[in-house]
PDB file of C-alpha atoms and ligand atoms in Angstrom:
ATOM      1  CA  MET A 147       3.950 -16.543   9.252  1.00 77.00           C
ATOM      2  CA  ARG A 148       3.442 -13.516   7.052  1.00 96.00           C
ATOM      3  CA  THR A 149       6.876 -12.057   5.757  1.00 97.00           C
ATOM      4  CA  PRO A 150       6.845  -8.329   6.655  1.00 98.00           C
ATOM      5  CA  LEU A 151       6.529  -5.923   3.764  1.00 98.00           C
ATOM      6  CA  VAL A 152       8.083  -2.643   3.728  1.00 98.00           C
ATOM      7  CA  ALA A 153       6.719  -0.496   0.763  1.00 98.00           C
ATOM      8  CA  GLY A 154       7.731   3.053  -0.424  1.00 98.00           C
ATOM      9  CA  ASN A 155       5.191   5.299  -2.045  1.00 98.00           C
ATOM     10  CA  TRP A 156       7.077   8.021  -3.753  1.00 98.00           C
ATOM     11  CA  LYS A 157       3.838  10.038  -4.687  1.00 98.00           C
ATOM     12  CA  LEU A 158       4.628  12.969  -6.951  1.00 98.00           C
ATOM     13  CA  ASN A 159       8.285  13.012  -6.187  1.00 98.00           C
ATOM     14  CA  LYS A 160      11.470  12.154  -8.289  1.00 98.00           C
ATOM     15  CA  THR A 161      12.093  12.500 -12.034  1.00 98.00           C
ATOM     16  CA  ALA A 162      13.346   9.301 -13.707  1.00 98.00           C
ATOM     17  CA  ALA A 163      16.843  10.368 -13.307  1.00 98.00           C
ATOM     18  CA  GLU A 164      16.299  11.239  -9.698  1.00 98.00           C
ATOM     19  CA  ALA A 165      14.544   7.814  -9.075  1.00 98.00           C
ATOM     20  CA  LYS A 166      17.291   5.856 -10.521  1.00 98.00           C
ATOM     21  CA  ALA A 167      19.924   7.710  -8.367  1.00 98.00           C
ATOM     22  CA  LEU A 168      17.673   7.057  -5.401  1.00 98.00           C
ATOM     23  CA  ILE A 169      17.497   3.225  -6.069  1.00 98.00           C
ATOM     24  CA  GLU A 170      21.118   3.057  -6.605  1.00 98.00           C
ATOM     25  CA  GLU A 171      21.762   4.702  -3.398  1.00 98.00           C
ATOM     26  CA  MET A 172      19.474   2.551  -1.241  1.00 98.00           C
ATOM     27  CA  LEU A 173      19.587  -0.874  -3.123  1.00 98.00           C
ATOM     28  CA  PRO A 174      22.605  -2.172  -1.380  1.00 98.00           C
ATOM     29  CA  GLY A 175      21.402  -1.558   2.096  1.00 98.00           C
ATOM     30  CA  LEU A 176      17.942  -3.213   1.357  1.00 98.00           C
ATOM     31  CA  GLU A 177      19.496  -6.062  -0.333  1.00 98.00           C
ATOM     32  CA  ALA A 178      21.351  -6.573   3.062  1.00 98.00           C
ATOM     33  CA  VAL A 179      18.409  -7.246   5.058  1.00 98.00           C
ATOM     34  CA  THR A 180      16.733 -10.758   4.854  1.00 96.00           C
ATOM     35  CA  ASN A 181      13.309 -11.960   5.715  1.00 96.00           C
ATOM     36  CA  VAL A 182      11.726  -8.847   4.695  1.00 98.00           C
ATOM     37  CA  ASP A 183      10.179  -8.062   1.447  1.00 98.00           C
ATOM     38  CA  ASN A 184      10.551  -4.417  -0.087  1.00 98.00           C
ATOM     39  CA  LEU A 185       8.312  -2.561  -2.663  1.00 98.00           C
ATOM     40  CA  VAL A 186       8.923   0.867  -4.159  1.00 98.00           C
ATOM     41  CA  CYS A 187       6.229   2.833  -6.010  1.00 98.00           C
ATOM     42  CA  PRO A 188       7.686   5.721  -8.178  1.00 98.00           C
ATOM     43  CA  SER A 189       5.722   7.696 -10.552  1.00 98.00           C
ATOM     44  CA  TYR A 190       4.935   6.254 -13.884  1.00 98.00           C
ATOM     45  CA  LEU A 191       7.237   7.941 -15.919  1.00 98.00           C
ATOM     46  CA  ALA A 192      10.231   6.774 -13.732  1.00 98.00           C
ATOM     47  CA  ILE A 193       8.767   3.145 -13.637  1.00 98.00           C
ATOM     48  CA  PRO A 194      10.702   1.724 -16.717  1.00 98.00           C
ATOM     49  CA  ALA A 195      14.244   3.101 -15.433  1.00 98.00           C
ATOM     50  CA  VAL A 196      13.760   1.923 -12.063  1.00 98.00           C
ATOM     51  CA  ALA A 197      12.513  -1.571 -13.500  1.00 98.00           C
ATOM     52  CA  GLU A 198      15.859  -1.869 -15.237  1.00 98.00           C
ATOM     53  CA  LEU A 199      17.738  -1.340 -11.877  1.00 98.00           C
ATOM     54  CA  LEU A 200      15.502  -3.702 -10.125  1.00 98.00           C
ATOM     55  CA  LYS A 201      15.583  -6.599 -12.520  1.00 95.00           C
ATOM     56  CA  ASP A 202      17.602  -8.972 -10.261  1.00 92.00           C
ATOM     57  CA  SER A 203      16.862  -7.651  -6.932  1.00 96.00           C
ATOM     58  CA  LYS A 204      14.630  -8.546  -4.023  1.00 94.00           C
ATOM     59  CA  VAL A 205      13.086  -5.330  -4.246  1.00 98.00           C
ATOM     60  CA  ALA A 206       9.747  -5.251  -6.134  1.00 98.00           C
ATOM     61  CA  LEU A 207       8.160  -2.530  -8.061  1.00 98.00           C
ATOM     62  CA  GLY A 208       4.740  -0.938  -8.022  1.00 98.00           C
ATOM     63  CA  ALA A 209       2.627   1.861  -9.485  1.00 98.00           C
ATOM     64  CA  GLN A 210       0.658   4.347  -7.392  1.00 98.00           C
ATOM     65  CA  ASN A 211      -2.691   3.942  -9.395  1.00 98.00           C
ATOM     66  CA  VAL A 212      -4.045   1.992 -12.356  1.00 98.00           C
ATOM     67  CA  TYR A 213      -7.180   2.458 -14.642  1.00 98.00           C
ATOM     68  CA  TRP A 214      -9.934  -0.269 -14.980  1.00 98.00           C
ATOM     69  CA  GLU A 215     -10.253  -0.327 -18.935  1.00 98.00           C
ATOM     70  CA  GLU A 216      -7.975  -2.277 -20.883  1.00 97.00           C
ATOM     71  CA  LYS A 217      -7.642   0.202 -23.787  1.00 98.00           C
ATOM     72  CA  GLY A 218      -9.525   2.810 -25.757  1.00 98.00           C
ATOM     73  CA  ALA A 219     -10.349   6.569 -25.566  1.00 98.00           C
ATOM     74  CA  PHE A 220      -9.447   7.302 -21.882  1.00 98.00           C
ATOM     75  CA  THR A 221      -7.104  10.178 -22.331  1.00 98.00           C
ATOM     76  CA  ALA A 222      -4.175  10.004 -19.874  1.00 97.00           C
ATOM     77  CA  GLU A 223      -5.123   6.750 -18.081  1.00 98.00           C
ATOM     78  CA  VAL A 224      -2.892   3.781 -17.675  1.00 98.00           C
ATOM     79  CA  ALA A 225      -4.181   0.290 -18.215  1.00 98.00           C
ATOM     80  CA  PRO A 226      -3.500  -2.513 -16.210  1.00 98.00           C
ATOM     81  CA  ASN A 227      -1.478  -4.618 -18.744  1.00 98.00           C
ATOM     82  CA  MET A 228       0.581  -1.542 -19.173  1.00 98.00           C
ATOM     83  CA  VAL A 229       1.502  -1.648 -15.544  1.00 98.00           C
ATOM     84  CA  ALA A 230       1.953  -5.268 -15.482  1.00 98.00           C
ATOM     85  CA  GLU A 231       4.608  -4.872 -18.223  1.00 98.00           C
ATOM     86  CA  PHE A 232       6.968  -3.345 -15.604  1.00 98.00           C
ATOM     87  CA  CYS A 233       5.389  -3.948 -12.105  1.00 98.00           C
ATOM     88  CA  GLU A 234       4.253  -6.559  -9.702  1.00 98.00           C
ATOM     89  CA  PHE A 235       2.124  -4.336  -7.373  1.00 98.00           C
ATOM     90  CA  VAL A 236      -0.051  -1.337  -7.678  1.00 98.00           C
ATOM     91  CA  ILE A 237      -1.414   0.929  -4.938  1.00 98.00           C
ATOM     92  CA  ILE A 238      -5.087   1.460  -5.030  1.00 98.00           C
ATOM     93  CA  GLY A 239      -7.468   3.884  -3.166  1.00 98.00           C
ATOM     94  CA  HIS A 240      -4.788   5.680  -1.375  1.00 98.00           C
ATOM     95  CA  SER A 241      -6.366   8.645   0.729  1.00 96.00           C
ATOM     96  CA  GLU A 242      -4.946  11.301  -1.361  1.00 96.00           C
ATOM     97  CA  ARG A 243      -6.804   9.776  -4.476  1.00 97.00           C
ATOM     98  CA  ARG A 244      -9.870   9.741  -2.485  1.00 96.00           C
ATOM     99  CA  ALA A 245      -9.751  13.129  -1.240  1.00 95.00           C
ATOM    100  CA  TYR A 246      -8.284  14.955  -4.386  1.00 96.00           C
ATOM    101  CA  PHE A 247      -9.306  12.780  -7.396  1.00 97.00           C
ATOM    102  CA  GLY A 248     -12.694  11.602  -6.733  1.00 97.00           C
ATOM    103  CA  GLU A 249     -11.775   7.998  -5.641  1.00 98.00           C
ATOM    104  CA  THR A 250     -14.709   6.046  -4.158  1.00 98.00           C
ATOM    105  CA  ASP A 251     -15.118   2.534  -2.729  1.00 98.00           C
ATOM    106  CA  GLU A 252     -16.741   1.726  -6.141  1.00 98.00           C
ATOM    107  CA  THR A 253     -13.756   2.951  -8.219  1.00 98.00           C
ATOM    108  CA  VAL A 254     -11.331   1.137  -5.675  1.00 98.00           C
ATOM    109  CA  ASN A 255     -13.461  -2.024  -6.348  1.00 98.00           C
ATOM    110  CA  ARG A 256     -13.015  -1.640 -10.195  1.00 98.00           C
ATOM    111  CA  ARG A 257      -9.471  -0.904 -10.146  1.00 98.00           C
ATOM    112  CA  THR A 258      -8.786  -3.924  -7.649  1.00 98.00           C
ATOM    113  CA  LYS A 259     -10.444  -6.286  -9.992  1.00 97.00           C
ATOM    114  CA  ALA A 260      -8.824  -4.892 -13.142  1.00 98.00           C
ATOM    115  CA  ALA A 261      -5.438  -5.208 -11.345  1.00 98.00           C
ATOM    116  CA  LEU A 262      -5.921  -8.707 -10.226  1.00 97.00           C
ATOM    117  CA  GLY A 263      -7.119  -9.588 -13.942  1.00 97.00           C
ATOM    118  CA  ALA A 264      -3.712  -8.491 -15.259  1.00 98.00           C
ATOM    119  CA  GLY A 265      -1.840 -10.372 -12.593  1.00 97.00           C
ATOM    120  CA  LEU A 266      -0.939  -7.544 -10.368  1.00 98.00           C
ATOM    121  CA  ILE A 267      -0.988  -7.392  -6.671  1.00 98.00           C
ATOM    122  CA  PRO A 268      -3.219  -4.794  -5.403  1.00 98.00           C
ATOM    123  CA  VAL A 269      -2.139  -2.811  -2.205  1.00 98.00           C
ATOM    124  CA  VAL A 270      -5.860  -1.598  -1.205  1.00 98.00           C
ATOM    125  CA  CYS A 271      -5.574   1.352   1.088  1.00 98.00           C
ATOM    126  CA  VAL A 272      -8.174   2.001   3.600  1.00 98.00           C
ATOM    127  CA  GLY A 273      -8.391   4.487   6.650  1.00 98.00           C
ATOM    128  CA  GLU A 274     -10.660   7.021   8.474  1.00 97.00           C
ATOM    129  CA  THR A 275     -10.401  10.676   8.368  1.00 95.00           C
ATOM    130  CA  LEU A 276      -9.782  12.925  11.492  1.00 94.00           C
ATOM    131  CA  GLU A 277     -13.396  13.963  11.663  1.00 94.00           C
ATOM    132  CA  GLU A 278     -14.512  10.182  11.330  1.00 96.00           C
ATOM    133  CA  ASN A 279     -12.052   9.193  13.975  1.00 95.00           C
ATOM    134  CA  GLU A 280     -13.177  11.842  16.415  1.00 93.00           C
ATOM    135  CA  ALA A 281     -16.736  10.989  15.834  1.00 96.00           C
ATOM    136  CA  GLY A 282     -15.857   7.524  16.810  1.00 96.00           C
ATOM    137  CA  ARG A 283     -16.672   6.070  13.191  1.00 97.00           C
ATOM    138  CA  THR A 284     -13.303   4.490  12.452  1.00 97.00           C
ATOM    139  CA  ASP A 285     -14.514   0.854  12.605  1.00 97.00           C
ATOM    140  CA  GLU A 286     -17.620   1.512  10.574  1.00 98.00           C
ATOM    141  CA  VAL A 287     -15.631   3.466   7.984  1.00 98.00           C
ATOM    142  CA  VAL A 288     -13.049   0.958   7.613  1.00 98.00           C
ATOM    143  CA  SER A 289     -15.034  -2.023   7.443  1.00 98.00           C
ATOM    144  CA  ARG A 290     -17.144  -0.446   4.768  1.00 98.00           C
ATOM    145  CA  GLN A 291     -14.183   0.586   2.552  1.00 98.00           C
ATOM    146  CA  MET A 292     -12.935  -3.090   3.086  1.00 98.00           C
ATOM    147  CA  ARG A 293     -16.176  -4.701   2.120  1.00 98.00           C
ATOM    148  CA  GLU A 294     -17.065  -2.304  -0.706  1.00 98.00           C
ATOM    149  CA  GLY A 295     -13.504  -2.161  -1.959  1.00 98.00           C
ATOM    150  CA  LEU A 296     -13.076  -5.806  -2.193  1.00 97.00           C
ATOM    151  CA  ALA A 297     -16.671  -7.050  -2.963  1.00 97.00           C
ATOM    152  CA  GLY A 298     -16.785  -9.611  -5.460  1.00 96.00           C
ATOM    153  CA  LEU A 299     -13.136 -10.303  -5.673  1.00 96.00           C
ATOM    154  CA  GLU A 300     -11.888 -13.908  -6.473  1.00 92.00           C
ATOM    155  CA  ILE A 301      -8.758 -14.277  -4.467  1.00 94.00           C
ATOM    156  CA  LYS A 302      -7.384 -17.878  -4.887  1.00 92.00           C
ATOM    157  CA  SER A 303      -4.305 -17.140  -2.566  1.00 94.00           C
ATOM    158  CA  ALA A 304      -3.211 -14.621   0.085  1.00 93.00           C
ATOM    159  CA  SER A 305      -0.359 -13.458  -2.121  1.00 93.00           C
ATOM    160  CA  GLN A 306      -2.551 -11.949  -4.429  1.00 95.00           C
ATOM    161  CA  LEU A 307      -3.561  -9.086  -2.059  1.00 98.00           C
ATOM    162  CA  VAL A 308      -2.102  -6.517   0.548  1.00 98.00           C
ATOM    163  CA  VAL A 309      -3.977  -4.268   2.508  1.00 98.00           C
ATOM    164  CA  ALA A 310      -2.703  -0.917   4.065  1.00 98.00           C
ATOM    165  CA  TYR A 311      -4.480   0.700   7.050  1.00 98.00           C
ATOM    166  CA  GLU A 312      -3.658   4.428   6.800  1.00 96.00           C
ATOM    167  CA  PRO A 313      -5.411   6.606   9.112  1.00 94.00           C
ATOM    168  CA  VAL A 314      -5.799   9.946   6.930  1.00 93.00           C
ATOM    169  CA  TRP A 315      -4.969  12.296   9.831  1.00 91.00           C
ATOM    170  CA  ALA A 316      -1.617  10.408  10.312  1.00 93.00           C
ATOM    171  CA  ILE A 317      -0.376  10.666   6.606  1.00 91.00           C
ATOM    172  CA  GLY A 318       2.444  13.251   6.122  1.00 88.00           C
ATOM    173  CA  THR A 319       1.390  14.957   9.337  1.00 90.00           C
ATOM    174  CA  GLY A 320       4.206  13.588  11.509  1.00 89.00           C
ATOM    175  CA  LYS A 321       1.428  12.360  13.748  1.00 88.00           C
ATOM    176  CA  ALA A 322       1.508   8.607  13.695  1.00 87.00           C
ATOM    177  CA  ALA A 323      -1.365   6.547  15.134  1.00 89.00           C
ATOM    178  CA  TYR A 324      -0.466   4.619  18.348  1.00 94.00           C
ATOM    179  CA  PRO A 325       0.765   1.145  17.317  1.00 95.00           C
ATOM    180  CA  GLU A 326      -1.802  -0.474  19.516  1.00 96.00           C
ATOM    181  CA  ASP A 327      -4.599   1.621  18.127  1.00 95.00           C
ATOM    182  CA  ALA A 328      -3.570   0.464  14.342  1.00 97.00           C
ATOM    183  CA  SER A 329      -3.274  -2.922  15.685  1.00 97.00           C
ATOM    184  CA  ARG A 330      -6.961  -2.749  17.138  1.00 97.00           C
ATOM    185  CA  VAL A 331      -8.354  -1.711  14.057  1.00 98.00           C
ATOM    186  CA  ILE A 332      -6.664  -4.205  11.845  1.00 98.00           C
ATOM    187  CA  GLY A 333      -7.818  -6.750  14.342  1.00 98.00           C
ATOM    188  CA  LYS A 334     -11.351  -5.607  14.508  1.00 97.00           C
ATOM    189  CA  SER A 335     -12.177  -4.101  11.096  1.00 98.00           C
ATOM    190  CA  ILE A 336      -9.693  -5.403   8.544  1.00 98.00           C
ATOM    191  CA  ARG A 337      -8.913  -9.046   9.197  1.00 98.00           C
ATOM    192  CA  PRO A 338     -12.357 -10.093   9.948  1.00 98.00           C
ATOM    193  CA  VAL A 339     -13.657  -8.660   7.002  1.00 98.00           C
ATOM    194  CA  LEU A 340     -10.991 -10.744   5.010  1.00 97.00           C
ATOM    195  CA  VAL A 341     -12.179 -13.625   6.792  1.00 97.00           C
ATOM    196  CA  GLU A 342     -15.833 -13.056   5.938  1.00 97.00           C
ATOM    197  CA  LEU A 343     -14.811 -12.340   2.198  1.00 97.00           C
ATOM    198  CA  PHE A 344     -12.101 -15.016   1.551  1.00 97.00           C
ATOM    199  CA  GLY A 345     -12.449 -17.468   4.252  1.00 96.00           C
ATOM    200  CA  ASN A 346      -9.958 -18.025   7.146  1.00 96.00           C
ATOM    201  CA  GLU A 347      -7.197 -19.664   5.529  1.00 96.00           C
ATOM    202  CA  ILE A 348      -6.530 -16.938   2.895  1.00 96.00           C
ATOM    203  CA  ALA A 349      -7.354 -14.206   5.183  1.00 97.00           C
ATOM    204  CA  GLN A 350      -4.788 -15.246   7.827  1.00 97.00           C
ATOM    205  CA  GLY A 351      -1.992 -14.895   4.992  1.00 97.00           C
ATOM    206  CA  VAL A 352      -2.981 -11.606   3.644  1.00 98.00           C
ATOM    207  CA  ARG A 353      -0.359  -8.913   4.764  1.00 98.00           C
ATOM    208  CA  VAL A 354      -1.891  -5.876   6.290  1.00 98.00           C
ATOM    209  CA  LEU A 355       0.357  -2.752   6.737  1.00 98.00           C
ATOM    210  CA  TYR A 356       0.292   0.373   8.533  1.00 97.00           C
ATOM    211  CA  GLY A 357       0.747   3.690   6.974  1.00 97.00           C
ATOM    212  CA  GLY A 358       1.050   7.174   8.216  1.00 96.00           C
ATOM    213  CA  SER A 359       4.239   9.019   9.353  1.00 95.00           C
ATOM    214  CA  VAL A 360       6.079   6.033   9.687  1.00 97.00           C
ATOM    215  CA  LYS A 361       9.953   6.688  10.590  1.00 97.00           C
ATOM    216  CA  PRO A 362      12.935   4.815  11.814  1.00 98.00           C
ATOM    217  CA  GLU A 363      12.117   6.099  15.334  1.00 97.00           C
ATOM    218  CA  ASN A 364       8.572   4.665  15.459  1.00 97.00           C
ATOM    219  CA  ALA A 365       8.825   1.684  12.960  1.00 98.00           C
ATOM    220  CA  ARG A 366       9.981  -0.956  15.440  1.00 97.00           C
ATOM    221  CA  ASP A 367       6.961  -0.076  17.768  1.00 97.00           C
ATOM    222  CA  PHE A 368       4.485  -0.837  14.648  1.00 97.00           C
ATOM    223  CA  PHE A 369       6.271  -3.983  13.797  1.00 97.00           C
ATOM    224  CA  SER A 370       6.167  -5.325  17.203  1.00 97.00           C
ATOM    225  CA  GLU A 371       2.397  -5.372  17.051  1.00 96.00           C
ATOM    226  CA  GLU A 372       1.180  -8.862  15.876  1.00 94.00           C
ATOM    227  CA  GLU A 373      -1.309  -7.479  13.508  1.00 96.00           C
ATOM    228  CA  VAL A 374       0.953  -5.110  11.636  1.00 97.00           C
ATOM    229  CA  ASP A 375       2.789  -6.858   8.760  1.00 98.00           C
ATOM    230  CA  GLY A 376       4.874  -4.009   7.538  1.00 98.00           C
ATOM    231  CA  ALA A 377       4.427  -0.402   6.533  1.00 98.00           C
ATOM    232  CA  LEU A 378       3.518   1.943   3.631  1.00 98.00           C
ATOM    233  CA  VAL A 379       5.855   4.782   3.847  1.00 98.00           C
ATOM    234  CA  GLY A 380       5.427   7.961   2.013  1.00 97.00           C
ATOM    235  CA  GLY A 381       7.929  10.810   3.263  1.00 97.00           C
ATOM    236  CA  ALA A 382      10.555   8.585   4.789  1.00 98.00           C
ATOM    237  CA  SER A 383      10.741   6.299   1.580  1.00 98.00           C
ATOM    238  CA  LEU A 384      12.392   9.052  -0.228  1.00 98.00           C
ATOM    239  CA  LYS A 385      15.351   9.252   2.221  1.00 98.00           C
ATOM    240  CA  SER A 386      17.745   6.121   1.538  1.00 98.00           C
ATOM    241  CA  ALA A 387      18.916   5.913   5.128  1.00 98.00           C
ATOM    242  CA  ASP A 388      15.355   6.026   6.545  1.00 98.00           C
ATOM    243  CA  PHE A 389      14.072   3.497   4.324  1.00 98.00           C
ATOM    244  CA  ILE A 390      16.637   1.011   5.161  1.00 98.00           C
ATOM    245  CA  ALA A 391      16.254   1.652   8.879  1.00 98.00           C
ATOM    246  CA  ILE A 392      12.780   1.083   8.729  1.00 98.00           C
ATOM    247  CA  THR A 393      13.396  -2.117   6.641  1.00 98.00           C
ATOM    248  CA  GLU A 394      15.841  -3.185   9.169  1.00 98.00           C
ATOM    249  CA  ALA A 395      13.461  -2.583  11.899  1.00 98.00           C
ATOM    250  CA  ALA A 396      10.911  -5.021  10.299  1.00 98.00           C
ATOM    251  CA  ALA A 397      13.519  -7.878  10.036  1.00 95.00           C
TER     252      ALA A 397
HETATM  253  P1  LIG B  46       3.750   9.347   5.265  1.00 82.55           P
HETATM  254  O1  LIG B  46       2.757   8.765   3.992  1.00 82.55           O
HETATM  255  O2  LIG B  46       4.559   8.362   5.424  1.00 82.55           O
HETATM  256  O3  LIG B  46       4.359  10.624   4.560  1.00 82.55           O
HETATM  257  O4  LIG B  46       2.777   9.870   6.168  1.00 82.55           O
HETATM  258  C1  LIG B  46       2.240   7.676   4.088  1.00 82.55           C
HETATM  259  C2  LIG B  46       1.390   7.309   2.798  1.00 82.55           C
HETATM  260  O5  LIG B  46       0.875   8.214   2.347  1.00 82.55           O
HETATM  261  O6  LIG B  46       1.312   6.052   2.420  1.00 82.55           O
END
């Protein structure tokens, strides 16, 4: 049995002071839900303040990106051990990074390896664009992102990896995928690649999340799909009542 994971990607929102206030507001509601893991991913600068508040809680902390070098002349980048000082998780290869910041399957692979090397749990994001979806290329694109993004990884246990399936056309648009379509893509192009890369036992334990316009109103439909082990939530993770309701729906 895979424990559901409900993760919040706060993107470019919330100062450190605002992030603290949001955590203070949502923490009691999240703590009250059992059998669901939670993760929040604030901006880098809010991470230390949030870490302080989450110290003895069940809510885990993650960053939204990480660089692959350990140190050196790489202005503005953040190294894996710097993230690992505060966080357990890191999101890698989000479609916004792919679309606006030149992220490729190759850089996803480098970041993922470096994150694992520092003891972080990567949340690796994959998903097709609207154009790819309409051209019937979803499975080809998603399985390629999986194979190339995760190539050469040494995963010794399923708890070292999380995958998020996020169709790009569903992110921030209010237009979620149909739960059964998300489940089909995971079952056809994500779980089988995990089996191919890491063997059946590890692959069956890796949590695969759905992301893209998850809301309290549709969360239950996603979580009732056997292949969906939780959600990566953007917009609704910034509203404490919504994030708590989505967490409750996963329980
Ligand atoms: P959204 O974002 O929930 O606002 O659609 C999801 C994501 O980008 O992970």
